């Protein structure tokens, strides 16, 4: 062991369903992969060869060998209960220690050093005994647990609460819906101190219930064709397929489940719609809202006094959860940090603070706006009311792919126009229209023909909208540069431009005394040919004037080099680029122009050297 390593304290989210480990070093936060995944199932088992397996491998065998597999041990922490594994019994602390040991090993392998100290999170409702049990599990795994912190506190820390330089006081609601448990807390941040004011929950409510409900639905549908019900093993297999379908339904309006030979005679192939799924889980969601109301009341505040809502736990990826909270509390919940990882990240931040390391900030790329589709949302005496129906909401981490279902309004409608809007309002007149396209040749069917509209937004803010007629698969798509619409990007372009001119000034001020170079102001002209910059809709004028300015300056530099004389092949390359510039400008093809200028700039840079 190397004594020269600086102190390092890892952060661990020891979850009922999944666990994860993160570390903050030199102001940088990393979630450490375990067997290639950022979360590890909190499952321990003995495989058929007698080998101990932890994590995904253990989860995989839970279907075929439930008696050799331990799940959800966290529910037993702080009790005298034991878990059985191949005829031997283990205390919850011991099973938890196996999970923690696996995370510790992954951290050591990733960091290339030994790790001996950790911060571990627990639910706010954990009592003293449960906390001590968690601490003991840590020791058993060879970890000194420097601190046990509450999961909602960790989530708040990850979202930047309580950072020493902010004196902002805030009241946060942390809504955590995991695999097997739900809890909600009101967290108060005051003078940099983060404190849980009230917390409620249900230790038997989570994504697992949703999987079970879907499995029962699948069995019901199966019984319509095959009389008998499923044996336990087939039920477990179906449930695991249903979990995948459920996750799919968070991003798509439909999921297909195909499981062959559930019994020697029964095959299931069924489609589940997001709508049906949402109906199915509604009673549980309503139950979570009761908890939310009670927690707010217990904290001695009203919903209006909440400053932020944070989503934690994998199951909060369900759109219905986000929508329900938004409707009830009239505030958009924050979900830009991965809800499965936010607790481990917060634990790592606490760990860094204890290790005397700088507090890292979490940076995520998120969608700065809501993107919606114009659709009929109701009727009044004037006729149809059109509104913007969000497909991707503001604050969603990028890249993202999300789809929603729309239906035709008229019998035998043979085309639909998809109009894409950017903005937070339901009212299209308050949003920005950023693109539209037509899907023609729809089937000759009555109103209600299902059209799936999918948005994909990449890291550069390019939105690809695709509309597909569900019954035929007929599809049409367009790509829209949303970055061109962002005010923030115009600002960035201006800054860019200022930097370009500074750079230009610094490089050329002495030897450019000729009148030719009078570009002390941004000019929208390229050498006498006036260019109308207002015409192209999706390229900000600032962007194109920057390009034109740089075209002009590169042209001057190229002229000088050609005068001085350069090798023939280079001269030819320069002439090719110079000739291409006016063509691109004429076509207002700014992307093409940018490419040409980049090439030319590289060439000049190399020749001027
Ligand atoms: P825990 O805190 O209990 O360990 P997690 O926060 O890891 O649990 O949440 C696990 C649950 O989240 C599982 O039921 C899983 O199926 C569900 N889940 C994960 N991703 C999604 C998703 N994209 N949509 C809906 N549910 C999801
Ligand atoms: Mg959790």
Coordinates of C-alpha atoms in Angstrom, one line a residue, residues 389-599:
X389 CA -48.0 18.6 -26.1
X390 CA -44.5 18.1 -24.7
X391 CA -42.5 15.2 -25.9
X392 CA -39.1 16.2 -24.4
X393 CA -39.2 18.4 -21.3
X394 CA -36.9 21.1 -20.2
X395 CA -34.1 19.8 -18.0
X396 CA -34.0 16.4 -19.6
X397 CA -30.4 15.1 -19.8
X398 CA -29.0 14.8 -23.4
X399 CA -28.8 12.8 -25.5
X400 CA -32.4 11.8 -25.3
X401 CA -34.9 9.8 -27.4
X402 CA -38.6 10.1 -26.4
X403 CA -41.8 9.3 -28.2
X404 CA -45.4 10.0 -27.7
X405 CA -48.7 8.9 -29.2
X406 CA -51.0 11.1 -31.2
X407 CA -54.1 10.2 -33.2
X408 CA -55.8 11.5 -36.3
X409 CA -58.9 13.6 -35.7
X410 CA -60.8 13.0 -39.0
X411 CA -62.1 9.9 -40.7
X412 CA -59.9 8.8 -43.7
X413 CA -57.4 11.5 -42.9
X414 CA -54.7 10.8 -45.5
X415 CA -52.0 13.2 -44.1
X416 CA -50.9 14.8 -40.9
X417 CA -48.7 17.9 -40.4
X418 CA -46.3 17.6 -37.5
X419 CA -45.5 21.0 -36.1
X420 CA -42.6 21.2 -33.6
X421 CA -42.5 23.9 -31.0
X422 CA -39.9 25.0 -28.5
X423 CA -41.1 26.6 -25.2
X424 CA -42.7 26.1 -21.9
X425 CA -46.3 27.2 -22.6
X426 CA -49.3 25.0 -23.7
X427 CA -50.3 27.9 -25.9
X428 CA -48.5 27.7 -29.3
X429 CA -48.6 31.5 -29.7
X430 CA -46.3 31.9 -26.7
X431 CA -43.8 29.3 -28.0
X432 CA -41.4 29.3 -30.9
X433 CA -42.3 27.3 -34.0
X434 CA -39.1 25.6 -35.0
X435 CA -40.1 23.2 -37.8
X436 CA -42.9 21.2 -39.4
X437 CA -43.3 18.4 -41.9
X438 CA -46.0 16.5 -43.5
X439 CA -46.6 12.7 -43.4
X440 CA -48.8 11.8 -46.4
X441 CA -50.2 8.5 -47.7
X442 CA -51.8 7.4 -44.4
X443 CA -54.1 4.4 -44.4
X444 CA -57.7 4.8 -45.3
X445 CA -59.1 4.4 -41.8
X446 CA -61.5 6.2 -39.5
X447 CA -60.3 8.9 -37.0
X448 CA -58.0 7.6 -34.3
X449 CA -55.3 6.4 -36.6
X450 CA -52.2 6.2 -34.3
X451 CA -49.2 8.3 -35.1
X452 CA -46.1 7.9 -33.0
X453 CA -44.0 11.1 -32.8
X454 CA -40.4 10.5 -31.7
X455 CA -37.9 13.2 -30.8
X456 CA -34.2 12.5 -30.6
X457 CA -32.0 15.3 -29.4
X458 CA -28.2 14.8 -29.6
X459 CA -25.5 16.5 -27.6
X460 CA -25.2 19.3 -30.1
X461 CA -28.9 20.1 -29.8
X462 CA -29.9 18.7 -33.1
X463 CA -33.4 17.5 -32.9
X464 CA -34.6 14.7 -35.2
X465 CA -38.4 14.5 -35.3
X466 CA -39.9 11.3 -36.7
X467 CA -43.6 10.6 -37.2
X468 CA -44.6 7.0 -37.8
X469 CA -48.0 5.6 -38.7
X470 CA -48.2 2.8 -36.2
X471 CA -50.3 0.3 -38.2
X472 CA -48.0 0.4 -41.3
X473 CA -44.7 1.7 -40.1
X474 CA -44.8 4.5 -42.7
X475 CA -42.4 7.2 -41.4
X476 CA -41.1 10.6 -42.2
X477 CA -38.5 12.6 -40.3
X478 CA -36.7 15.9 -40.3
X479 CA -33.7 17.2 -38.4
X480 CA -33.9 20.7 -36.8
X481 CA -31.0 22.5 -35.4
X482 CA -32.4 23.6 -32.1
X483 CA -29.0 25.2 -31.2
X484 CA -29.8 27.8 -33.8
X485 CA -32.9 28.7 -31.7
X486 CA -31.3 29.1 -28.3
X487 CA -30.7 32.6 -27.1
X488 CA -27.9 31.3 -25.1
X489 CA -26.1 30.2 -28.2
X490 CA -26.5 33.5 -29.8
X491 CA -24.7 34.9 -26.8
X492 CA -22.1 32.3 -27.1
X493 CA -21.7 33.2 -30.7
X494 CA -21.2 36.9 -29.7
X495 CA -18.6 35.9 -27.2
X496 CA -16.9 33.8 -29.8
X497 CA -16.9 36.6 -32.2
X498 CA -15.4 39.0 -29.7
X499 CA -12.7 36.5 -29.0
X500 CA -12.1 36.1 -32.7
X501 CA -11.6 39.8 -33.2
X502 CA -9.3 40.0 -30.2
X503 CA -7.3 37.2 -31.6
X504 CA -7.3 38.9 -35.0
X505 CA -6.3 42.2 -33.5
X506 CA -3.4 40.7 -31.6
X507 CA -2.1 38.8 -34.6
X508 CA -2.5 41.4 -37.3
X509 CA -2.7 44.9 -35.9
X510 CA 0.9 45.8 -36.7
X511 CA 1.2 44.6 -40.3
X512 CA -2.3 45.3 -41.4
X513 CA -2.2 49.0 -41.9
X514 CA -3.8 48.7 -45.4
X515 CA -7.2 50.3 -45.8
X516 CA -8.5 47.0 -46.9
X517 CA -8.7 45.8 -43.4
X518 CA -11.2 48.1 -41.9
X519 CA -13.2 45.6 -40.0
X520 CA -13.2 47.4 -36.7
X521 CA -16.9 46.6 -36.4
X522 CA -18.7 43.4 -37.2
X523 CA -19.5 43.6 -40.8
X524 CA -22.2 41.8 -42.6
X525 CA -20.4 42.1 -45.9
X526 CA -18.0 39.9 -47.6
X527 CA -15.8 42.1 -49.6
X528 CA -18.4 44.3 -51.2
X529 CA -20.9 41.6 -51.9
X530 CA -23.7 42.5 -49.5
X531 CA -25.2 39.5 -47.8
X532 CA -28.7 39.5 -46.3
X533 CA -28.3 37.9 -43.0
X534 CA -31.9 38.0 -41.8
X535 CA -33.1 35.5 -44.4
X536 CA -32.0 32.1 -43.0
X537 CA -34.3 31.2 -40.2
X538 CA -32.3 28.8 -38.4
X539 CA -28.9 30.4 -38.4
X540 CA -28.5 33.4 -36.1
X541 CA -27.1 36.5 -37.9
X542 CA -24.3 36.7 -35.3
X543 CA -23.2 33.2 -36.4
X544 CA -23.0 34.0 -40.0
X545 CA -21.4 37.4 -39.5
X546 CA -18.7 35.7 -37.5
X547 CA -18.2 33.3 -40.4
X548 CA -18.1 36.1 -42.9
X549 CA -15.6 38.1 -40.8
X550 CA -13.4 35.1 -40.5
X551 CA -13.7 34.4 -44.2
X552 CA -12.5 37.9 -44.9
X553 CA -9.6 37.6 -42.6
X554 CA -8.5 34.2 -43.9
X555 CA -8.7 35.5 -47.4
X556 CA -6.3 38.3 -46.5
X557 CA -3.9 35.9 -44.9
X558 CA -4.1 33.6 -47.9
X559 CA -3.4 36.5 -50.2
X560 CA -0.3 37.4 -48.3
X561 CA 1.0 33.8 -48.3
X562 CA 0.4 33.4 -52.1
X563 CA 2.3 36.7 -52.7
X564 CA 5.2 35.3 -50.6
X565 CA 5.1 32.1 -52.6
X566 CA 4.2 28.7 -51.3
X567 CA 4.7 25.1 -52.7
X568 CA 2.5 24.5 -55.8
X569 CA 0.3 21.9 -54.3
X570 CA -0.4 24.1 -51.3
X571 CA -1.2 27.0 -53.6
X572 CA -3.6 24.9 -55.5
X573 CA -5.3 23.9 -52.3
X574 CA -5.6 27.5 -51.1
X575 CA -7.1 28.5 -54.5
X576 CA -9.7 25.7 -54.3
X577 CA -10.7 26.9 -50.8
X578 CA -10.9 30.5 -51.9
X579 CA -13.0 29.6 -54.9
X580 CA -15.4 27.6 -52.7
X581 CA -16.0 30.5 -50.3
X582 CA -18.3 32.7 -52.4
X583 CA -20.2 29.6 -53.6
X584 CA -21.0 28.7 -50.0
X585 CA -22.0 32.2 -49.2
X586 CA -24.2 32.5 -52.2
X587 CA -26.0 29.4 -51.1
X588 CA -26.0 30.6 -47.5
X589 CA -24.7 27.2 -46.6
X590 CA -23.1 28.3 -43.3
X591 CA -22.1 24.7 -42.4
X592 CA -20.3 24.3 -45.7
X593 CA -18.7 27.7 -45.2
X594 CA -17.5 26.7 -41.8
X595 CA -16.0 23.5 -43.2
X596 CA -14.2 25.3 -45.9
X597 CA -12.8 27.9 -43.5
X598 CA -11.6 25.3 -41.1
X599 CA -9.7 23.6 -43.9

